[in-house]
XYZ file of C-alpha atoms in Angstrom:
408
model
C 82.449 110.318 95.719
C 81.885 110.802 92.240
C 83.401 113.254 89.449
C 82.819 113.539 85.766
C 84.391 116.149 83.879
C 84.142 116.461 80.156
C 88.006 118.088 80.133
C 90.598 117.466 82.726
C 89.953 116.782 86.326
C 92.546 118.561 89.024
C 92.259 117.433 92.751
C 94.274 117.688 95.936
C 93.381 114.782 98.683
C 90.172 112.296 97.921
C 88.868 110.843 101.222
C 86.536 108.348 101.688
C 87.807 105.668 104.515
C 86.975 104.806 107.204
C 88.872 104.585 110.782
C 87.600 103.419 114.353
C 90.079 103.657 117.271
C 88.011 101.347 119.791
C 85.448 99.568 117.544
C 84.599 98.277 114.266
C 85.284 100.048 111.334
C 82.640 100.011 108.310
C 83.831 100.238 104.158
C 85.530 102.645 102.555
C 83.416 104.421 100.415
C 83.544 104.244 96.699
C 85.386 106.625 94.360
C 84.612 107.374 90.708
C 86.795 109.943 88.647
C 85.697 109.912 84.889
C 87.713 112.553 82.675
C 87.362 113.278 78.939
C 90.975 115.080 79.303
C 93.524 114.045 82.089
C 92.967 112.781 85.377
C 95.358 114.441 88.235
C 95.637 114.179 92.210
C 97.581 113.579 95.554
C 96.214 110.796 97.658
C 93.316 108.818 96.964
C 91.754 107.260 100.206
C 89.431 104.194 100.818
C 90.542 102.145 102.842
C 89.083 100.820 106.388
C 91.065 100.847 109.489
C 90.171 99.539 113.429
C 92.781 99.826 115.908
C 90.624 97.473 118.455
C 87.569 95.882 116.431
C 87.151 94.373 113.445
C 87.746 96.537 110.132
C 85.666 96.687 107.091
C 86.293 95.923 103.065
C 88.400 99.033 101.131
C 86.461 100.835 98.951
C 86.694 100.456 95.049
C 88.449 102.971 93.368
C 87.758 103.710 89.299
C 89.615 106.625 87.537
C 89.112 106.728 83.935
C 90.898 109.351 81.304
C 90.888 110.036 77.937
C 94.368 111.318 78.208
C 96.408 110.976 81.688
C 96.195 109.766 84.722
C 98.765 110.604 87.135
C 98.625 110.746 91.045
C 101.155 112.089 92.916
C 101.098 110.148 96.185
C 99.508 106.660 97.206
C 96.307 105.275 96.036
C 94.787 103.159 99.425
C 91.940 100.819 99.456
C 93.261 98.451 102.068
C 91.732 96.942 105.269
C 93.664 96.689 108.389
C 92.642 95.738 111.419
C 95.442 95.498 114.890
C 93.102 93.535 116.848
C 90.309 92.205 115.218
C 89.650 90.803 111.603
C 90.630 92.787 108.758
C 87.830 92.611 105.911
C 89.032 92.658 101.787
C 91.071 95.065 99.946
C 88.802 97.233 97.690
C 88.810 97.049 93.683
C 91.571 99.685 91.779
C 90.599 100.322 88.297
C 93.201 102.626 86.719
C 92.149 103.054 82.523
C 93.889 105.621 80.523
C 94.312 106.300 76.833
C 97.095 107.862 77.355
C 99.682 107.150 80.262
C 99.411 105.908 83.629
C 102.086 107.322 86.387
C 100.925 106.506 90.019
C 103.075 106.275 93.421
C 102.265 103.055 95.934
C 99.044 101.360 95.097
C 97.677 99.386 98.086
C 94.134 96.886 98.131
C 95.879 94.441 100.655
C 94.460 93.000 103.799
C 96.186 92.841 106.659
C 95.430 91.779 110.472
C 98.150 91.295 113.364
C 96.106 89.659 116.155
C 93.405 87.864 114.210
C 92.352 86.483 110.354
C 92.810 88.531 107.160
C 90.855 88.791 104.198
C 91.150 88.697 100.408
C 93.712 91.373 98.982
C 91.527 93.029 96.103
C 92.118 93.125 92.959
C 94.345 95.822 90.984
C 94.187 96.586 87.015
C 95.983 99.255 85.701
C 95.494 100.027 81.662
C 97.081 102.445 79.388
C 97.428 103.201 75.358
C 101.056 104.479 75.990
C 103.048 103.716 78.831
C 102.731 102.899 82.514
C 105.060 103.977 85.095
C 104.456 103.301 88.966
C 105.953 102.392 92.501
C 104.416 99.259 94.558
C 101.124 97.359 93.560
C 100.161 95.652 96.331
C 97.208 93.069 96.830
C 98.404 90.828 99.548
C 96.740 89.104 102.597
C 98.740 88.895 105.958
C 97.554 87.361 109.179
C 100.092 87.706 112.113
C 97.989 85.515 114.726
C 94.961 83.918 112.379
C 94.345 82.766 109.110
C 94.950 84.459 105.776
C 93.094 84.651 102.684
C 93.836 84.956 98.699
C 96.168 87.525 97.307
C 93.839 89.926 94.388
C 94.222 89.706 90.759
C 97.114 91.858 89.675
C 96.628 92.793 85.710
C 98.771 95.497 84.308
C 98.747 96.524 80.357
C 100.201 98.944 78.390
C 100.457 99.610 74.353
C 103.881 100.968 75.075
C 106.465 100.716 78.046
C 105.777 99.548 81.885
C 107.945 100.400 84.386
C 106.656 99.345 87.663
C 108.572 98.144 91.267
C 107.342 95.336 93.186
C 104.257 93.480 92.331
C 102.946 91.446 95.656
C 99.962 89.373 95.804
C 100.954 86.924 98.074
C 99.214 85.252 101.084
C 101.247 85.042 104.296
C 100.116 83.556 108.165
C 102.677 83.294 110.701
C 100.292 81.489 113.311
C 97.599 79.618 110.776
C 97.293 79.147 107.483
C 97.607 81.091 104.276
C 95.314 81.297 101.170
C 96.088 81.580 97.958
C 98.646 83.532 95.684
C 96.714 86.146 93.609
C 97.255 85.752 89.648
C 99.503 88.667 87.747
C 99.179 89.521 84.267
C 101.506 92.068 82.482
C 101.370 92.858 79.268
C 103.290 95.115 76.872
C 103.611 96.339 73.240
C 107.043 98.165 74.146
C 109.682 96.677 77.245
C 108.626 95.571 81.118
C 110.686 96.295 83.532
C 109.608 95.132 87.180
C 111.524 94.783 90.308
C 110.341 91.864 92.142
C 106.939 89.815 91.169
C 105.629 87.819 94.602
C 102.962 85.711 94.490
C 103.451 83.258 96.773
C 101.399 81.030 99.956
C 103.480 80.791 102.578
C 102.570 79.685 106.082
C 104.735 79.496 109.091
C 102.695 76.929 111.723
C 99.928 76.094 109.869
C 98.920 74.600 105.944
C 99.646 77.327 102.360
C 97.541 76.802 99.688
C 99.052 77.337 96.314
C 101.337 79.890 94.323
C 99.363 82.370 91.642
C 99.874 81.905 88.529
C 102.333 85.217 86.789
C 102.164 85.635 82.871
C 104.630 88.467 81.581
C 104.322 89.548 77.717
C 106.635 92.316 76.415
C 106.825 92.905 72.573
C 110.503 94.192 73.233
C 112.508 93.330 76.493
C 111.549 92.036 79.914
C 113.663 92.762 82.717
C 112.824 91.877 86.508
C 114.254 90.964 89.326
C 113.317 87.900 91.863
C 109.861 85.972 90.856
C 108.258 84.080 93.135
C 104.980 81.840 92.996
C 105.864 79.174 95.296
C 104.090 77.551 97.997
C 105.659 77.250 101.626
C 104.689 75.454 104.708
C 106.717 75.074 108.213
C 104.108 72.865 110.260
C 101.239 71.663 107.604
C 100.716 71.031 103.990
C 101.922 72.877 101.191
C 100.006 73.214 97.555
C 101.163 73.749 94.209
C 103.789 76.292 93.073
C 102.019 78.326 90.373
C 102.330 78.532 86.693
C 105.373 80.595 85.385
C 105.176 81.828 82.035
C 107.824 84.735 80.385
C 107.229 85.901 76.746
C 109.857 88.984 75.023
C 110.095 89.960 71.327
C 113.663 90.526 71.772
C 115.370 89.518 75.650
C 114.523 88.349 79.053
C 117.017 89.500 82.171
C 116.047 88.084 85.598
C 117.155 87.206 88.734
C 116.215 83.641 90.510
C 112.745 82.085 89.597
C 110.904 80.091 92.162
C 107.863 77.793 91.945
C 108.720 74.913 94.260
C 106.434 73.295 96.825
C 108.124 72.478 100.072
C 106.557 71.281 103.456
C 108.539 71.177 106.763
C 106.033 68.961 108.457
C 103.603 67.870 105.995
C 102.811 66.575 102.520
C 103.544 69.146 99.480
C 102.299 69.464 95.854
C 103.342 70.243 92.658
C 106.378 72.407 91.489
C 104.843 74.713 88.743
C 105.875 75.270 85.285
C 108.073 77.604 84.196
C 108.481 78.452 80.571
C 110.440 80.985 79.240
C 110.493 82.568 75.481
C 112.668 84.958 74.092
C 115.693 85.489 71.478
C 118.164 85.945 74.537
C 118.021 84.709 78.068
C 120.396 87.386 79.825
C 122.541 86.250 82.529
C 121.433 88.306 86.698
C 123.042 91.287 87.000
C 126.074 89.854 88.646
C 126.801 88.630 85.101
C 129.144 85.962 85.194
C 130.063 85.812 88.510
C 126.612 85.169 89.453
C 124.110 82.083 88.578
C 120.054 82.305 88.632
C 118.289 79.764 89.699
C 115.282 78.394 88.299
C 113.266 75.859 91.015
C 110.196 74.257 90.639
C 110.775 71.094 93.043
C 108.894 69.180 95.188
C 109.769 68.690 98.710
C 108.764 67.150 101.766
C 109.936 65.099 104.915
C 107.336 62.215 105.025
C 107.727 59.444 102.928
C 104.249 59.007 101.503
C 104.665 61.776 99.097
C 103.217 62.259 95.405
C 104.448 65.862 95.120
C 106.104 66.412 91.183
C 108.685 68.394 90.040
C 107.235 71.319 87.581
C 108.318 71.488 83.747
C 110.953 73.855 82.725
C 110.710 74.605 79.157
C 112.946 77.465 77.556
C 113.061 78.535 73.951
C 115.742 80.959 72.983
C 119.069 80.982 70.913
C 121.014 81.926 73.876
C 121.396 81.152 77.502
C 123.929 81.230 80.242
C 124.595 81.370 84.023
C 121.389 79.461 84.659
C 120.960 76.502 87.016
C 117.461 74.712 86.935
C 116.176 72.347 89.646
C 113.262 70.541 89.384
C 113.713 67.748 92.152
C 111.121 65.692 93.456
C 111.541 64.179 97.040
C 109.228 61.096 96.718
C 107.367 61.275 93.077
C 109.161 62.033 89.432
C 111.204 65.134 89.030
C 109.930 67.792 86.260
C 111.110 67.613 82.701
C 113.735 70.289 81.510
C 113.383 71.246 77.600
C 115.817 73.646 75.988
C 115.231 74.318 72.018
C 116.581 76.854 69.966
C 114.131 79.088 67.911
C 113.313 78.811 64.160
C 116.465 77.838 62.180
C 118.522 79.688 64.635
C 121.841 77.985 66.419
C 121.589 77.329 69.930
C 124.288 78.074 72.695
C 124.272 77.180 76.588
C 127.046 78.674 78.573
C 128.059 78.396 82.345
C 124.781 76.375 83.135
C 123.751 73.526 85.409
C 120.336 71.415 84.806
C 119.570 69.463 87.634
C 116.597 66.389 87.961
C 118.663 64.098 90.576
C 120.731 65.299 92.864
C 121.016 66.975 96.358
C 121.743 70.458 96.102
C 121.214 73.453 98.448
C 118.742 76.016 98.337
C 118.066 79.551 99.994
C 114.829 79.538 100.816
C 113.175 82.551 103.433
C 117.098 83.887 103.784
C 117.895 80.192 104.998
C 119.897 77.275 103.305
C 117.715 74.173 103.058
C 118.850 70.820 101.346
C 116.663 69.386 98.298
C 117.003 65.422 97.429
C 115.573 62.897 95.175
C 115.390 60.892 97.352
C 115.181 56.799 97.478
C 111.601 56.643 95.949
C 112.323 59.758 93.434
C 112.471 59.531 89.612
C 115.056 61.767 87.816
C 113.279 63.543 84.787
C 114.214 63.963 81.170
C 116.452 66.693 79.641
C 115.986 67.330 76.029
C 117.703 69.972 73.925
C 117.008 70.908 70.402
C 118.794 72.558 68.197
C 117.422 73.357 64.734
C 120.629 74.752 63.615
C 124.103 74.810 65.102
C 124.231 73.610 69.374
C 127.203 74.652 71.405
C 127.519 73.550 74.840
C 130.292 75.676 77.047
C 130.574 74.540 80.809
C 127.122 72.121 81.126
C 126.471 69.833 83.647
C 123.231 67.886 83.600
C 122.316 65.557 86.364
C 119.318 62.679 85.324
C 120.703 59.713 87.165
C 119.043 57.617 89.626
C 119.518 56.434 92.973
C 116.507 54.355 93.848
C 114.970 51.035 91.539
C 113.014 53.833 88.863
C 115.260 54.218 85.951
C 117.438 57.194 85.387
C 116.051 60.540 83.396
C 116.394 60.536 79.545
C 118.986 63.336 78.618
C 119.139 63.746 74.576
């Protein structure tokens, strides 16, 4: 389906899946919209769907205005399958000069009774602002194997306001691919509900976290972010890179990019660097702490899983606890530094590299330990004006023959 209008383009339903009841489905078909004015419609269609059989790849999607683009219910290019093998999700191309308002945007792939294939990617651009509900790119396999999460890339000149941003890769019987990357990027404020880009596999091996990279020339507000890797019966990978940039103040919830393997070996804990003037405590302000975890863990004792790097720069943090543990190899460094001749003050904050603490992990409590072969890492903080300390605890020591973590 393809329509190219030199003003403004004005449609109800677009169509072009496909859906087999008792056999394979084949791809969604693709879908251009190319507007000199604005772009505007209900539901855009592509996906592929068997109930029995296997199902085929969604269909890319492209909408391009000179002005707006706004739809005003779900944009689908997902492939589902209840029986068989679900294909990939279909490419979603959303570019607007102007703004970009959408509902649900879906390029997942998702099987129950067999393997899943690669969520597809999503990219969503705008010279003013971006508003929409879900982005999802995720891979799930019930029964079979999953695949990658898609590339998730969302930019704006102005403002984006989105909800939850999933590109994760989940298997409950085998085991899971990849966590697709997410980029967001904004000359005004973000504000995102949660950001999951995770592997996590319940019987079988996950492969690593995506990497997430948030820019916002003003403020950056979320909730949860999570780009770890999880694995109940095999090996886990590495949790992926973490990295939050604001021109003026960051406000989250817990950060997690941990490795941890139930029955196997695990990898790295990711990075996690944070930049802003102010790191705002969660929303439970101070009654509530956020928790920052990039650890390694693992049950056997042949591990060589690290702890990730935590490095913050701001002039003000609080109600923060950071773990960066490592069961069997050397816990992650934690660096906190003030900005340019600006004082620096920690309140109500914990920085752990040592000791056994408690997690929640999947709704559940688990317990995270050095360990006897563990090395504590370093904690540095830097001050290039005035430092003031209120309530910290930082724990570096040791309790096997490696010497205990720097702390100056």
């Amino acid at each position: 389906i393809n329509l190219d209008a030199d003003g403004d383009i004005t449609i109800q339903n677009i169509n072009s899946s496909s859906t087999s009841y008792i056999g394979n489905s084949v791809n969604g078909g693709a879908i251009d919209l190319d507007a000199g004015g604005n772009v505007t419609t209900q539901n855009i269609n592509s996906s592929s769907t068997s109930y029995i059989g296997n199902s085929g790849n969604g269909g890319a999607i492209s909408v391009k205005a000179d002005g707006d683009i706004t739809t005003k219910q779900e944009i689908n290019s997902s492939s589902y399958s209840k029986q068989g093998d679900s294909a990939n999700g279909g490419a979603i191309d959303l570019d607007a000069d102007g703004n970009v308002t959408t509902q649900n945007i879906n390029s997942s792939s998702n099987s129950h009774k067999s393997n899943s294939g690669d969520g597809g990617d999503i990219s969503a651009k705008a010279g003013n602002d971006i508003n929409t509900q879900d982005l999802n790119a995720s891979s799930t396999s019930y029964r079979g194997d999953s695949r990658d999460g898609g590339v998730v890339y969302v930019q704006a000149g102005n403002d984006i306001n989105t909800q939850d941003l999933n590109t994760s890769s989940t298997s409950y019987r085998g085991d899971s691919g990849n966590g697709g990357v997410v980029y967001v990027q904004a000359g005004g404020n973000i504000t995102i509900q949660g950001l999951i880009s995770y592997s996590d596999s319940w019987k079988g091996s996950s492969e690593g976290g995506g990497a997430i990279d948030l820019y916002a020339g003003g403020d950056l507000s979320t909730q949860d972010i999570n780009s770890f890797s999880f694995s109940s019966g095999g090996d886990s990978g590495n949790g992926g890179a973490i990295d939050l940039y604001a021109g003026v103040d960051i406000t989250t919830q817990d950060i997690n990019s941990f490795s941890y393997s139930h029955g196997g070996h695990s990898e790295d804990g990711g990075a996690i660097n944070l930049h802003a003037k102010q790191i705002n405590p969660p929303e439970g302000g101070n009654t509530e702490k956020r928790t920052i975890n990039t650890f390694s863990r693992e049950k056997k004792e042949s591990g060589e899983g690290k702890g990730g790097d935590v490095n913050i720069a701001t002039n003000n943090v609080g109600n923060t606890e950071i773990l960066t543990v490592s069961s069997h190899s050397e816990s992650g460094k934690i660096t906190i530094e003030s900005q340019t001749q600006e004082p620096l003050i920690i309140n109500g904050s914990s920085m752990i590299t040592s000791a056994q603490v408690t997690t929640k992990i999947r709704g559940s409590e688990i317990k995270i330990d050095v360990g006897d072969q563990g090395k504590s890492g370093n904690v540095s903080i830097n001050s290039s004006g005035d430092l003031n300390l209120n309530n910290v605890t930082i724990e570096s020591d040791t309790k096997s023959n490696q010497a205990a973590g720097d702390v100056n």
